[in-house]
Short mmCIF file of C-alpha atoms in Angstrom, two decimals:
data_model
loop_
_atom_site.label_atom_id
_atom_site.label_comp_id
_atom_site.label_asym_id
_atom_site.label_seq_id
_atom_site.Cartn_x
_atom_site.Cartn_y
_atom_site.Cartn_z
CA MET A 29 0.00 0.00 0.00
CA LYS A 30 1.48 3.28 -1.16
CA SER A 31 1.42 6.69 0.55
CA GLU A 32 2.07 10.17 -0.83
CA LYS A 33 3.28 13.12 1.25
CA ILE A 34 2.05 16.41 -0.23
CA LEU A 35 3.62 19.62 1.05
CA PRO A 36 2.12 23.13 0.96
CA LEU A 37 2.54 25.13 -2.25
CA LYS A 38 3.66 28.80 -2.12
CA LYS A 39 2.66 29.77 -5.66
CA VAL A 40 1.16 28.11 -8.75
CA LYS A 41 1.01 29.44 -12.31
CA LYS A 42 0.56 26.58 -14.71
CA ILE A 43 -1.12 25.25 -17.86
CA ILE A 44 -2.42 21.74 -17.08
CA TYR A 45 -3.63 19.02 -19.43
CA ILE A 46 -6.14 16.73 -17.73
CA PRO A 47 -6.72 13.05 -18.67
CA TYR A 48 -9.62 12.35 -21.00
CA ASP A 49 -13.17 11.91 -19.75
CA LYS A 50 -13.92 8.63 -17.99
CA SER A 51 -17.72 8.71 -18.36
CA ILE A 52 -17.60 9.47 -22.09
CA THR A 53 -14.85 6.91 -22.74
CA HIS A 54 -16.95 4.17 -21.08
CA ARG A 55 -19.93 5.10 -23.23
CA GLY A 56 -18.03 5.30 -26.49
CA LEU A 57 -16.55 1.84 -25.89
CA ILE A 58 -19.83 0.21 -24.82
CA PHE A 59 -21.91 1.78 -27.60
CA SER A 60 -19.46 0.40 -30.17
CA VAL A 61 -20.54 -3.15 -29.23
CA ILE A 62 -24.01 -2.59 -30.72
CA SER A 63 -23.04 -0.23 -33.55
CA LYS A 64 -23.70 -1.21 -37.16
CA ASN A 65 -20.16 -0.57 -38.36
CA LYS A 66 -16.65 0.20 -37.16
CA SER A 67 -16.31 2.82 -34.43
CA VAL A 68 -13.41 5.17 -33.77
CA ILE A 69 -12.84 6.46 -30.24
CA ILE A 70 -10.35 9.35 -30.25
CA ASN A 71 -8.41 10.14 -27.05
CA PRO A 72 -9.87 7.37 -24.86
CA LEU A 73 -8.96 7.55 -21.18
CA LYS A 74 -6.43 4.87 -20.25
CA ALA A 75 -7.12 4.15 -16.60
CA LEU A 76 -8.11 1.08 -14.58
CA ASP A 77 -11.87 1.66 -14.88
CA THR A 78 -11.90 2.13 -18.64
CA LEU A 79 -9.48 -0.77 -19.15
CA SER A 80 -12.07 -2.98 -17.43
CA THR A 81 -14.60 -1.96 -20.08
CA LEU A 82 -12.08 -2.51 -22.87
CA LYS A 83 -11.28 -6.05 -21.65
CA ILE A 84 -15.00 -6.89 -21.62
CA LEU A 85 -15.29 -5.74 -25.25
CA THR A 86 -12.51 -8.17 -26.15
CA LYS A 87 -14.33 -11.01 -24.38
CA LEU A 88 -17.51 -10.13 -26.29
CA ASP A 89 -15.47 -10.69 -29.50
CA CYS A 90 -15.04 -7.07 -30.59
CA LYS A 91 -11.99 -6.55 -32.79
CA ILE A 92 -9.95 -3.70 -31.30
CA THR A 93 -6.99 -1.96 -32.92
CA GLU A 94 -5.00 0.74 -31.12
CA LYS A 95 -3.49 3.43 -33.36
CA ASN A 96 -1.63 6.33 -31.73
CA ASP A 97 -4.32 8.36 -29.94
CA TYR A 98 -7.40 6.42 -31.02
CA LEU A 99 -9.05 3.01 -30.98
CA GLU A 100 -10.79 1.31 -33.90
CA ILE A 101 -13.49 -1.11 -32.77
CA ILE A 102 -15.29 -3.55 -35.06
CA PRO A 103 -18.45 -4.91 -33.40
CA PRO A 104 -18.92 -8.69 -33.14
CA LYS A 105 -21.04 -10.52 -35.70
CA LYS A 106 -22.32 -12.62 -32.82
CA ILE A 107 -21.76 -11.63 -29.20
CA LEU A 108 -19.96 -14.32 -27.24
CA SER A 109 -21.59 -15.42 -23.99
CA LEU A 110 -20.92 -17.77 -21.08
CA VAL A 111 -17.64 -16.07 -20.16
CA PRO A 112 -17.11 -14.10 -16.92
CA LEU A 113 -17.04 -10.36 -17.66
CA ASP A 114 -14.97 -8.57 -15.01
CA CYS A 115 -16.08 -4.97 -14.35
CA GLY A 116 -13.24 -4.40 -11.89
CA ASN A 117 -14.06 -1.34 -9.75
CA SER A 118 -16.27 0.36 -12.35
CA GLY A 119 -19.93 0.97 -11.49
CA THR A 120 -20.46 2.59 -14.90
CA THR A 121 -19.25 -0.56 -16.65
CA ALA A 122 -21.47 -2.82 -14.55
CA ARG A 123 -24.71 -0.84 -14.80
CA LEU A 124 -24.42 -0.05 -18.51
CA MET A 125 -23.49 -3.64 -19.33
CA ILE A 126 -26.43 -4.99 -17.29
CA GLY A 127 -28.77 -2.84 -19.33
CA MET A 128 -27.24 -3.61 -22.72
CA LEU A 129 -26.76 -7.36 -22.26
CA SER A 130 -30.25 -7.94 -20.82
CA SER A 131 -31.87 -7.42 -24.23
CA LEU A 132 -29.23 -9.30 -26.26
CA GLU A 133 -29.37 -13.05 -26.88
CA GLY A 134 -27.05 -15.07 -24.64
CA SER A 135 -26.08 -15.84 -21.04
CA PHE A 136 -23.61 -13.49 -19.39
CA GLN A 137 -21.92 -13.40 -16.00
CA LEU A 138 -20.80 -10.06 -14.57
CA ILE A 139 -18.30 -9.96 -11.73
CA GLY A 140 -16.39 -7.16 -9.97
CA ASP A 141 -13.78 -6.50 -7.31
CA ASP A 142 -14.57 -6.47 -3.57
CA SER A 143 -15.58 -2.80 -3.60
CA LEU A 144 -17.88 -3.03 -6.63
CA SER A 145 -19.45 -6.23 -5.25
CA LYS A 146 -20.72 -4.17 -2.30
CA ARG A 147 -22.29 -1.44 -4.41
CA PRO A 148 -26.05 -1.59 -5.10
CA MET A 149 -27.22 -2.94 -8.45
CA LYS A 150 -30.90 -3.14 -7.53
CA ARG A 151 -31.52 0.24 -9.13
CA ILE A 152 -30.73 -1.21 -12.59
CA ILE A 153 -31.73 -4.85 -11.98
CA GLU A 154 -35.23 -4.06 -10.65
CA PRO A 155 -36.58 -2.15 -13.69
CA ILE A 156 -35.26 -4.81 -16.06
CA LEU A 157 -36.88 -7.63 -14.06
CA LYS A 158 -40.17 -5.69 -13.91
CA ASN A 159 -40.15 -5.45 -17.70
CA GLY A 160 -39.55 -9.14 -18.38
CA GLY A 161 -35.77 -9.45 -18.23
CA GLU A 162 -34.02 -12.36 -16.50
CA ILE A 163 -31.22 -11.65 -14.03
CA ILE A 164 -30.01 -13.97 -11.26
CA SER A 165 -28.26 -12.33 -8.32
CA ASP A 166 -27.62 -12.68 -4.60
CA ASP A 167 -29.70 -9.83 -3.16
CA ASN A 168 -28.98 -7.56 -6.15
CA PHE A 169 -25.19 -7.50 -5.80
CA LEU A 170 -22.47 -8.73 -8.14
CA PRO A 171 -21.74 -11.38 -9.26
CA ILE A 172 -24.86 -11.76 -11.39
CA ILE A 173 -25.98 -13.90 -14.31
CA ILE A 174 -27.93 -12.27 -17.13
CA LYS A 175 -30.09 -14.47 -19.35
CA GLY A 176 -30.32 -12.08 -22.25
CA LYS A 177 -33.32 -12.13 -24.56
CA LYS A 178 -35.46 -9.88 -26.74
CA ILE A 179 -37.53 -7.93 -24.19
CA LYS A 180 -40.87 -6.48 -25.33
CA LYS A 181 -40.22 -2.97 -23.97
CA ILE A 182 -38.87 -0.95 -21.03
CA GLU A 183 -41.28 1.31 -19.16
CA TYR A 184 -40.08 2.77 -15.88
CA ASP A 185 -40.22 5.81 -13.58
CA LEU A 186 -36.75 6.58 -12.24
CA LYS A 187 -36.87 7.27 -8.50
CA ILE A 188 -33.31 8.58 -8.28
CA ALA A 189 -31.36 10.73 -10.72
CA SER A 190 -28.66 8.30 -11.89
CA ALA A 191 -26.97 8.68 -15.26
CA GLN A 192 -25.71 5.09 -15.04
CA VAL A 193 -29.18 3.61 -14.51
CA LYS A 194 -30.73 5.87 -17.13
CA SER A 195 -28.03 4.89 -19.64
CA GLY A 196 -28.45 1.18 -18.88
CA LEU A 197 -32.20 1.37 -19.48
CA ILE A 198 -31.72 3.31 -22.73
CA LEU A 199 -29.29 0.65 -23.97
CA CYS A 200 -31.77 -2.07 -23.04
CA GLY A 201 -34.60 -0.23 -24.82
CA LEU A 202 -32.67 0.13 -28.08
CA ASN A 203 -32.88 -3.63 -28.66
CA CYS A 204 -36.46 -4.17 -27.42
CA LYS A 205 -39.31 -5.23 -29.70
CA GLU A 206 -41.40 -2.11 -29.10
CA GLN A 207 -41.04 1.53 -28.10
CA SER A 208 -39.73 2.08 -24.55
CA ILE A 209 -40.18 5.07 -22.24
CA ILE A 210 -38.28 6.30 -19.17
CA ARG A 211 -39.91 8.86 -16.90
CA GLY A 212 -39.20 10.45 -13.54
CA ARG A 213 -35.72 11.58 -12.42
CA ILE A 214 -34.05 11.84 -15.81
CA ASP A 215 -32.23 15.05 -14.74
CA SER A 216 -28.71 13.57 -14.65
CA ARG A 217 -25.72 13.62 -16.99
CA ASP A 218 -26.86 13.37 -20.62
CA HIS A 219 -23.76 11.95 -22.33
CA THR A 220 -25.66 8.85 -23.42
CA GLU A 221 -28.53 10.80 -24.97
CA ARG A 222 -26.18 13.18 -26.81
CA ILE A 223 -23.91 10.51 -28.25
CA LEU A 224 -26.58 7.99 -29.27
CA SER A 225 -28.76 10.70 -30.84
CA ALA A 226 -25.76 11.94 -32.85
CA PHE A 227 -25.14 8.46 -34.26
CA ASN A 228 -28.51 7.33 -35.62
CA CYS A 229 -30.37 6.10 -32.53
CA ASP A 230 -34.05 7.04 -32.41
CA LEU A 231 -34.49 8.89 -29.11
CA GLN A 232 -37.11 11.51 -28.29
CA ILE A 233 -36.11 13.56 -25.26
CA ASN A 234 -37.85 16.25 -23.26
CA SER A 235 -37.83 17.38 -19.62
CA LYS A 236 -40.39 14.74 -18.57
CA ASN A 237 -39.41 11.55 -20.39
CA ILE A 238 -37.13 9.76 -22.83
CA ILE A 239 -38.76 7.69 -25.59
CA ILE A 240 -36.55 4.97 -27.08
CA ASN A 241 -37.44 3.36 -30.39
CA PRO A 242 -35.67 0.15 -31.44
CA SER A 243 -32.53 1.25 -33.29
CA ARG A 244 -28.75 0.94 -33.33
CA PRO A 245 -25.93 3.48 -33.54
CA LYS A 246 -24.13 3.67 -36.87
CA ASP A 247 -20.35 3.95 -37.16
CA ILE A 248 -19.42 6.03 -34.11
CA VAL A 249 -16.61 8.59 -34.41
CA LEU A 250 -16.24 10.16 -30.98
CA LYS A 251 -13.58 12.57 -29.70
CA ILE A 252 -13.16 12.46 -25.92
CA PRO A 253 -12.53 15.81 -24.16
CA GLY A 254 -10.69 16.29 -20.86
CA ASP A 255 -12.56 14.99 -17.82
CA PHE A 256 -14.39 17.80 -16.01
CA SER A 257 -14.51 15.89 -12.71
CA SER A 258 -10.72 15.45 -12.84
CA ALA A 259 -10.23 19.09 -13.83
CA SER A 260 -12.31 20.14 -10.82
CA PHE A 261 -9.46 19.28 -8.44
CA PHE A 262 -7.25 21.91 -10.06
CA ILE A 263 -10.13 24.37 -10.45
CA THR A 264 -10.51 24.08 -6.68
CA LEU A 265 -6.79 24.56 -6.12
CA GLY A 266 -6.83 27.67 -8.32
CA VAL A 267 -9.67 29.45 -6.55
CA LEU A 268 -8.63 28.51 -2.99
CA HIS A 269 -4.87 29.08 -3.21
CA LYS A 270 -3.77 32.61 -2.30
CA ASN A 271 -1.35 32.94 -5.23
CA ALA A 272 -2.61 30.98 -8.22
CA GLU A 273 -3.43 31.17 -11.90
CA ILE A 274 -4.22 27.86 -13.60
CA ILE A 275 -5.31 27.18 -17.20
CA LEU A 276 -6.93 23.81 -17.94
CA LYS A 277 -6.98 22.86 -21.63
CA ASN A 278 -9.74 21.16 -23.66
CA ILE A 279 -12.02 20.24 -20.76
CA GLY A 280 -15.48 18.75 -21.32
CA LEU A 281 -18.12 21.42 -20.61
CA ASN A 282 -21.36 19.49 -20.99
CA PRO A 283 -23.97 21.61 -19.13
CA SER A 284 -25.15 18.54 -17.20
CA ARG A 285 -21.65 18.26 -15.69
CA THR A 286 -20.68 21.86 -14.94
CA GLY A 287 -22.96 22.69 -12.00
CA TYR A 288 -19.82 22.96 -9.85
CA LEU A 289 -18.56 25.87 -11.95
CA ASN A 290 -21.89 27.64 -11.59
CA ILE A 291 -21.80 27.31 -7.79
CA LEU A 292 -18.19 28.53 -7.59
CA LYS A 293 -19.09 31.60 -9.67
CA LYS A 294 -21.96 32.38 -7.31
CA MET A 295 -19.46 32.09 -4.45
CA GLY A 296 -17.29 34.71 -6.15
CA ALA A 297 -14.75 32.57 -8.03
CA ASP A 298 -12.62 34.22 -10.73
CA ILE A 299 -13.21 31.79 -13.61
CA GLU A 300 -13.03 32.36 -17.38
CA ILE A 301 -14.31 29.84 -19.95
CA ASN A 302 -13.54 29.58 -23.67
CA LEU A 303 -16.35 27.33 -24.97
CA LYS A 304 -16.20 25.28 -28.20
CA ASP A 305 -19.18 23.39 -29.56
CA ASP A 306 -19.22 19.68 -30.44
CA ILE A 307 -21.28 16.57 -29.66
CA GLU A 308 -19.73 17.06 -26.25
CA PRO A 309 -18.96 20.78 -25.77
CA TYR A 310 -15.46 21.53 -24.47
CA GLY A 311 -13.06 24.39 -23.93
CA ASP A 312 -10.34 25.97 -21.81
CA ILE A 313 -10.87 27.07 -18.20
CA LYS A 314 -8.79 29.76 -16.50
CA VAL A 315 -9.02 30.08 -12.71
CA ARG A 316 -7.38 32.57 -10.36
CA SER A 317 -7.12 33.04 -6.61
CA SER A 318 -10.52 34.14 -5.29
CA LYS A 319 -12.25 35.21 -2.09
CA LEU A 320 -15.26 32.94 -1.76
CA LYS A 321 -18.47 33.27 0.24
CA ASN A 322 -20.69 30.27 0.94
CA VAL A 323 -24.07 30.28 -0.81
CA ASN A 324 -27.26 28.22 -0.69
CA ILE A 325 -26.98 24.98 -2.68
CA PRO A 326 -30.36 23.87 -4.09
CA ASN A 327 -31.15 20.16 -3.74
CA GLU A 328 -32.11 19.81 -7.41
CA ILE A 329 -28.53 20.50 -8.53
CA ILE A 330 -27.06 17.62 -6.49
CA PRO A 331 -27.17 15.00 -9.33
CA ASN A 332 -25.05 17.27 -11.52
CA ILE A 333 -22.36 17.95 -8.89
CA ILE A 334 -22.26 14.54 -7.22
CA ASP A 335 -18.58 13.87 -8.03
CA GLU A 336 -17.54 17.37 -6.95
CA ILE A 337 -19.26 17.45 -3.53
CA PRO A 338 -16.04 16.49 -1.67
CA LEU A 339 -14.29 19.46 -3.32
CA LEU A 340 -17.25 21.74 -2.70
CA SER A 341 -17.09 20.77 0.98
CA LEU A 342 -13.43 21.82 1.03
CA CYS A 343 -14.38 25.16 -0.55
CA GLY A 344 -17.05 25.53 2.11
CA ALA A 345 -14.54 25.07 4.92
CA LEU A 346 -12.16 27.72 3.52
CA SER A 347 -14.82 30.28 2.46
CA GLN A 348 -16.68 32.96 4.41
CA GLY A 349 -19.88 31.96 6.20
CA GLU A 350 -21.38 28.56 7.00
CA PHE A 351 -21.45 25.78 4.40
CA LYS A 352 -24.42 23.42 4.33
CA ILE A 353 -25.40 20.79 1.79
CA ASN A 354 -28.41 18.48 2.01
CA ASP A 355 -29.78 15.41 0.22
CA ILE A 356 -26.40 13.78 -0.45
CA SER A 357 -27.25 10.18 0.46
CA GLU A 358 -25.93 9.05 -2.95
CA LEU A 359 -22.41 9.77 -1.66
CA ARG A 360 -22.69 6.79 0.70
CA LEU A 361 -22.90 4.45 -2.31
CA LYS A 362 -19.71 5.44 -4.12
CA GLU A 363 -16.32 3.70 -3.99
CA SER A 364 -16.36 4.64 -0.32
CA ASP A 365 -18.99 6.17 1.92
CA ARG A 366 -17.89 9.64 0.88
CA ILE A 367 -19.85 11.42 3.61
CA ARG A 368 -17.90 9.44 6.20
CA SER A 369 -14.67 9.84 4.22
CA ILE A 370 -15.03 13.63 4.13
CA THR A 371 -16.01 13.88 7.80
CA GLU A 372 -13.21 11.70 9.19
CA ASN A 373 -10.47 13.15 7.00
CA PHE A 374 -11.44 16.77 7.58
CA LYS A 375 -11.27 16.20 11.33
CA ASN A 376 -7.87 14.52 10.91
CA ILE A 377 -6.40 17.60 9.18
CA GLY A 378 -7.85 20.19 11.56
CA LEU A 379 -11.20 21.09 9.93
CA LYS A 380 -14.43 21.12 11.94
CA VAL A 381 -17.38 19.39 10.27
CA ILE A 382 -20.82 18.21 11.40
CA GLU A 383 -22.49 15.19 9.78
CA LYS A 384 -26.27 14.89 10.25
CA ASN A 385 -27.78 11.95 8.35
CA GLU A 386 -27.49 13.03 4.71
CA THR A 387 -26.36 16.60 5.46
CA LEU A 388 -22.93 18.17 5.94
CA ILE A 389 -22.51 21.40 7.89
CA ILE A 390 -19.09 23.06 7.92
CA LYS A 391 -18.02 26.29 9.56
CA GLY A 392 -16.25 28.65 7.14
CA ASP A 393 -12.98 30.60 7.36
CA GLN A 394 -11.04 27.57 8.60
CA LYS A 395 -7.44 26.63 7.84
CA ILE A 396 -5.99 23.23 7.00
CA LYS A 397 -3.32 22.32 9.50
CA GLY A 398 -2.11 18.95 8.16
CA GLY A 399 -1.96 15.31 9.14
CA ILE A 400 -2.98 11.89 7.80
CA PHE A 401 -5.58 11.53 5.03
CA ASN A 402 -7.14 8.08 4.49
CA SER A 403 -8.20 7.52 0.88
CA PHE A 404 -10.43 4.58 1.86
CA LYS A 405 -9.19 3.25 -1.53
CA ASP A 406 -11.45 5.81 -3.23
CA HIS A 407 -9.75 7.69 -6.08
CA ARG A 408 -11.65 10.96 -5.57
CA ILE A 409 -10.94 10.99 -1.84
CA ALA A 410 -7.22 10.39 -2.48
CA MET A 411 -7.15 13.34 -4.90
CA LEU A 412 -9.07 15.50 -2.43
CA GLY A 413 -6.27 14.76 0.03
CA GLY A 414 -3.72 15.90 -2.54
CA ILE A 415 -5.38 19.30 -2.97
CA CYS A 416 -5.73 19.64 0.81
CA GLY A 417 -1.99 19.00 1.14
CA LEU A 418 -1.12 21.81 -1.28
CA LEU A 419 -3.35 24.20 0.70
CA SER A 420 -2.22 23.05 4.15
CA GLU A 421 0.16 24.61 6.66
CA GLU A 422 2.22 21.50 7.43
CA GLY A 423 1.57 19.00 4.62
CA ILE A 424 -0.61 15.89 4.38
CA GLU A 425 0.20 12.20 4.00
CA ILE A 426 -2.32 10.30 1.87
CA LYS A 427 -2.73 6.59 2.61
CA ASP A 428 -3.46 4.08 -0.20
CA SER A 429 -2.78 6.77 -2.77
CA GLU A 430 -2.41 4.34 -5.70
CA CYS A 431 -6.21 4.19 -6.08
CA VAL A 432 -5.98 7.36 -8.25
CA ASN A 433 -5.13 4.92 -11.09
CA ILE A 434 -8.87 4.24 -11.36
CA SER A 435 -9.45 7.56 -13.14
CA PHE A 436 -6.37 9.85 -13.03
CA PRO A 437 -3.13 7.83 -13.10
CA ASN A 438 -0.78 10.85 -13.34
CA PHE A 439 -2.51 12.97 -10.68
CA PHE A 440 0.39 12.97 -8.23
CA ASP A 441 2.89 13.49 -11.08
CA ILE A 442 1.11 16.73 -11.98
CA ILE A 443 1.08 17.82 -8.33
CA LYS A 444 4.82 17.22 -8.04
CA GLN A 445 5.40 19.30 -11.20
CA LEU A 446 3.64 22.21 -9.50
#
């Protein structure tokens, strides 16, 4: 088990290139399995999570060729079944594969590592079972067996805003016999809807529902931008550090992902954006040292800032006024219980925090002293510790730091270059 000691930073003026987007890479790879022709995925993220998806594509008999900065993927003529498909630590891989494979002919076994095997799959398994799918599991956890078949249709009201569940159900609906419809909490990341609509899938989308007509994507050509969630760590460093100017290049700026930027601007952050349009909008972000004031955070924005809540909590502790965020129960179901991870680590490094059920309350105008930061083997918590170390008075030691390889393998290399 590896540790990293991060010391305080006196000044930072830097142009930073962030690894490519994890969520979009997963989707580009998975959608290529059911495409009509060859797909090209430009700038795919190479990290542990996305490599899990790539290995599954190989087991499903996709033909994959790597050429410089892109992958060519030829879909299988017949999808192989009866082989264990290892999702590793990736919840996105598991939930999207459950949806896609449930409406394809064949028997499939999905497995995952110890962490993923404790994460809830009921939210994707239940709607598929209710609509005639066949999935065998032990209390809705991995490992599971999917007995794929042509399902009549998917009709479901989402109770929670989950892009992974929504995407899994859309993938299932594309191969159903009849038109499918998803209602309810569809207000989460819309990468799946954007990409599939751009490549020939028949989706009708409005604020109340998503209608899915049986269809398949054509030859996908998808360019992956920089990962906004990864960029957020250095956005946070830029606005909180007392002597900073950071430029982040070619970052994904999908409006369903950038709620964190909107909140920081309301808090008084000095942020400039150069937006470029594409299937997935992207651009450069410049951030400078800022004096922040805590603001009210509406509950309805939580699904679009879910990955950035640990960073937002750090901003809350170092900004003027009291920080309070409600309705964050989803954080308990990530790679770690992130509410507990934030609370325990903040106390370890000298920050006062109150945890009340699914609410965090943090007094503002605090300072980070230093100490030990436990990653709980959660990549985003490890990276949070890295930013805390740069902003601290005495430095911070991050335990089990190698878990950053899940999404941002060179995170600590970039920090050391600063």
